[in-house]
Amino acid sequence: MLYAWNSGNVKMKLTGESRIAMLLIKKLIHSCQGSTIVISRFNSNQPANSYFGAVAGETIYATSTQQNCGCGTSSDSMTVGTKGEYVTIYQNGNYLVAKTPKLTGAVDWDDPDSIQSHVSYNYVTISSNLDNISFVMGDSTRGSVVHIAARFSKHYYRNRPPAEIMLKEAVVVKHPYSSGFYAN
């Protein structure tokens, strides 16, 4: 009986967490400047196409179910980029992480070393139950659709198989050539 209770409870939490993650990614893709989209990987230890980066076209807010990913300063909610900021969402192990740059202190814009030394990053862990995520441009000549596939899983009872959920989305890039309808 305890096994069935844990199973249902974990599946509900995992479903909620995975939907929050997909909603954040969809918001970023809908609002981003399509010409700035980068799909790659965070590092060579991560799966191919598990990194998405773009310049945000509007402010995006995120709430996490996890408070710390162990990858720097982190909180359970944050503004994931305001208009014009470069936002990245990527897989790092079993974590789905959002990262935005932040300037600290006075910067000498003529000195590249000064700029580099005054940049820090804000991180938020969107999920700690990510198995795999993949981003693919549907038609790279037009750059109008990004396909997302993500699998989340969580162990919940001794040596039983984990609860798993797979989500797929095809998201339209609303601003493929500019930051807005009128290129604001």
XYZ file of N, CA and C in Angstrom, residues 75-156:
246
model
N 18.657 30.505 -6.343
C 17.492 30.737 -5.505
C 16.344 29.925 -6.067
N 15.190 29.952 -5.393
C 14.073 29.155 -5.876
C 13.193 29.919 -6.858
N 13.392 31.208 -7.014
C 12.687 31.963 -8.043
C 13.535 33.156 -8.451
N 13.376 33.555 -9.702
C 14.160 34.687 -10.181
C 13.590 35.191 -11.486
N 14.043 36.351 -11.878
C 13.755 36.862 -13.198
C 14.792 36.246 -14.124
N 14.320 35.472 -15.069
C 15.241 34.812 -15.996
C 15.390 35.718 -17.206
N 16.147 36.752 -17.034
C 16.427 37.653 -18.136
C 15.354 38.685 -18.381
N 15.791 39.900 -18.541
C 14.905 40.969 -18.963
C 15.140 41.191 -20.449
N 14.361 42.064 -21.043
C 14.470 42.303 -22.478
C 15.905 42.673 -22.841
N 16.453 41.969 -23.805
C 17.802 42.245 -24.279
C 18.894 41.426 -23.617
N 18.592 40.645 -22.586
C 19.606 39.816 -21.922
C 19.711 38.454 -22.594
N 20.923 37.916 -22.610
C 21.146 36.586 -23.166
C 20.841 35.546 -22.087
N 19.889 34.680 -22.347
C 19.449 33.663 -21.392
C 19.821 32.293 -21.933
N 20.365 31.435 -21.071
C 20.663 30.067 -21.474
C 19.927 29.100 -20.563
N 19.443 28.037 -21.152
C 18.830 26.930 -20.418
C 19.554 25.682 -20.894
N 20.075 24.911 -19.949
C 20.878 23.763 -20.357
C 20.799 22.640 -19.331
N 21.187 21.446 -19.798
C 21.279 20.279 -18.930
C 22.680 20.215 -18.364
N 22.768 20.007 -17.053
C 24.046 19.787 -16.380
C 23.845 18.589 -15.459
N 24.232 17.412 -15.925
C 23.941 16.187 -15.173
C 22.441 15.933 -15.194
N 21.849 15.776 -14.011
C 20.400 15.587 -13.912
C 19.660 16.888 -13.652
N 20.348 18.012 -13.761
C 19.743 19.311 -13.483
C 19.410 20.046 -14.776
N 18.285 20.738 -14.774
C 17.945 21.679 -15.828
C 18.146 23.060 -15.228
N 19.073 23.825 -15.795
C 19.526 25.081 -15.199
C 19.277 26.238 -16.159
N 18.826 27.369 -15.610
C 18.724 28.618 -16.373
C 19.815 29.554 -15.873
N 20.490 30.236 -16.799
C 21.608 31.107 -16.434
C 21.491 32.432 -17.176
N 21.708 33.535 -16.434
C 21.745 34.859 -17.044
C 22.970 35.609 -16.544
N 23.608 36.416 -17.404
C 24.767 37.198 -16.965
C 24.333 38.432 -16.185
N 25.225 38.900 -15.314
C 24.955 40.093 -14.509
C 26.264 40.865 -14.364
N 26.235 42.167 -14.639
C 27.421 43.007 -14.454
C 27.497 43.473 -13.012
N 28.689 43.411 -12.436
C 28.898 43.866 -11.061
C 30.005 44.903 -11.051
N 29.781 45.990 -10.366
C 30.805 47.022 -10.229
C 30.923 47.902 -11.455
N 31.883 48.811 -11.410
C 32.130 49.740 -12.510
C 32.930 49.039 -13.602
N 32.478 49.189 -14.833
C 33.097 48.506 -15.960
C 33.705 49.536 -16.908
N 34.940 49.297 -17.315
C 35.583 50.086 -18.362
C 35.274 49.384 -19.682
N 34.355 49.944 -20.465
C 33.871 49.282 -21.666
C 34.930 49.176 -22.760
N 36.032 49.904 -22.633
C 37.102 49.827 -23.628
C 38.096 48.712 -23.329
N 38.004 48.125 -22.142
C 38.947 47.096 -21.710
C 38.229 45.746 -21.601
N 38.503 44.803 -22.519
C 37.837 43.493 -22.467
C 38.066 42.754 -21.149
N 39.254 42.910 -20.555
C 39.523 42.238 -19.279
C 38.652 42.796 -18.164
N 38.387 44.099 -18.202
C 37.519 44.723 -17.203
C 36.095 44.192 -17.322
N 35.639 44.049 -18.550
C 34.283 43.524 -18.766
C 34.201 42.096 -18.241
N 35.179 41.263 -18.620
C 35.175 39.858 -18.199
C 35.237 39.715 -16.683
N 36.025 40.551 -16.030
C 36.179 40.430 -14.577
C 34.972 40.946 -13.805
N 34.092 41.693 -14.461
C 32.915 42.236 -13.776
C 31.619 41.512 -14.157
N 31.732 40.374 -14.806
C 30.547 39.592 -15.160
C 30.414 38.425 -14.193
N 29.238 38.310 -13.593
C 28.911 37.126 -12.801
C 27.611 36.570 -13.372
N 27.166 35.446 -12.850
C 25.985 34.805 -13.416
C 24.970 34.486 -12.333
N 23.699 34.617 -12.699
C 22.604 34.161 -11.849
C 22.159 32.806 -12.373
N 21.977 31.848 -11.474
C 21.534 30.507 -11.831
C 20.231 30.207 -11.106
N 19.371 29.445 -11.751
C 18.226 28.859 -11.067
C 18.087 27.428 -11.577
N 17.908 26.513 -10.637
C 17.688 25.116 -10.989
C 16.204 24.939 -11.246
N 15.858 24.624 -12.457
C 14.454 24.455 -12.817
C 13.976 23.065 -12.436
N 14.833 22.070 -12.591
C 14.489 20.697 -12.220
C 15.760 19.945 -11.837
N 15.632 19.052 -10.874
C 16.761 18.187 -10.520
C 16.466 16.737 -10.897
N 15.436 16.534 -11.698
C 15.030 15.184 -12.094
C 15.060 14.996 -13.610
N 15.954 15.691 -14.284
C 16.031 15.620 -15.736
C 16.910 14.449 -16.164
N 16.386 13.606 -17.030
C 17.196 12.544 -17.637
C 17.864 13.058 -18.900
N 17.060 13.691 -19.753
C 17.584 14.155 -21.027
C 16.670 15.230 -21.588
N 17.260 16.196 -22.266
C 16.488 17.209 -22.987
C 17.169 17.442 -24.321
N 16.369 17.713 -25.332
C 16.916 17.930 -26.660
C 16.150 19.051 -27.349
N 16.892 19.963 -27.962
C 16.325 21.059 -28.740
C 16.736 20.859 -30.196
N 15.781 21.023 -31.120
C 16.068 20.874 -32.546
C 15.276 21.934 -33.308
N 15.935 22.614 -34.248
C 15.224 23.543 -35.129
C 14.482 22.721 -36.166
N 13.175 22.947 -36.282
C 12.358 22.170 -37.206
C 12.732 22.392 -38.658
N 12.871 23.632 -39.069
C 13.277 23.981 -40.422
C 14.327 25.069 -40.289
N 15.583 24.677 -40.319
C 16.658 25.624 -40.018
C 16.793 26.724 -41.065
N 16.247 26.529 -42.271
C 16.323 27.599 -43.264
C 15.361 28.724 -42.927
N 14.255 28.394 -42.302
C 13.282 29.422 -41.919
C 13.417 29.794 -40.451
N 13.894 28.878 -39.617
C 14.090 29.173 -38.201
C 12.816 29.518 -37.472
N 11.728 28.838 -37.798
C 10.449 29.241 -37.233
C 9.922 28.330 -36.133
N 10.434 27.116 -36.012
C 9.927 26.178 -35.005
C 11.098 25.504 -34.291
N 10.998 25.431 -32.964
C 11.969 24.689 -32.164
C 11.228 23.512 -31.545
N 11.721 22.314 -31.786
C 11.139 21.113 -31.194
C 11.903 20.795 -29.914
N 11.156 20.498 -28.855
C 11.748 20.170 -27.560
C 11.254 18.793 -27.157
N 12.156 17.957 -26.689
C 11.793 16.667 -26.102
C 12.547 16.551 -24.784
N 11.828 16.220 -23.723
C 12.459 16.119 -22.402
C 11.916 14.908 -21.663
N 12.811 14.208 -20.976
C 12.412 13.067 -20.150
C 12.862 13.342 -18.719
N 11.916 13.217 -17.799
C 12.164 13.415 -16.379
C 11.890 12.103 -15.659
N 12.658 11.804 -14.608
C 12.402 10.595 -13.824
C 12.836 10.819 -12.387
N 12.228 10.029 -11.502
C 12.561 10.140 -10.083
C 12.351 8.787 -9.408
N 13.358 8.356 -8.640
C 13.228 7.135 -7.841
C 12.400 7.460 -6.609
N 11.547 6.527 -6.201
C 10.679 6.841 -5.078
C 10.530 5.720 -4.064
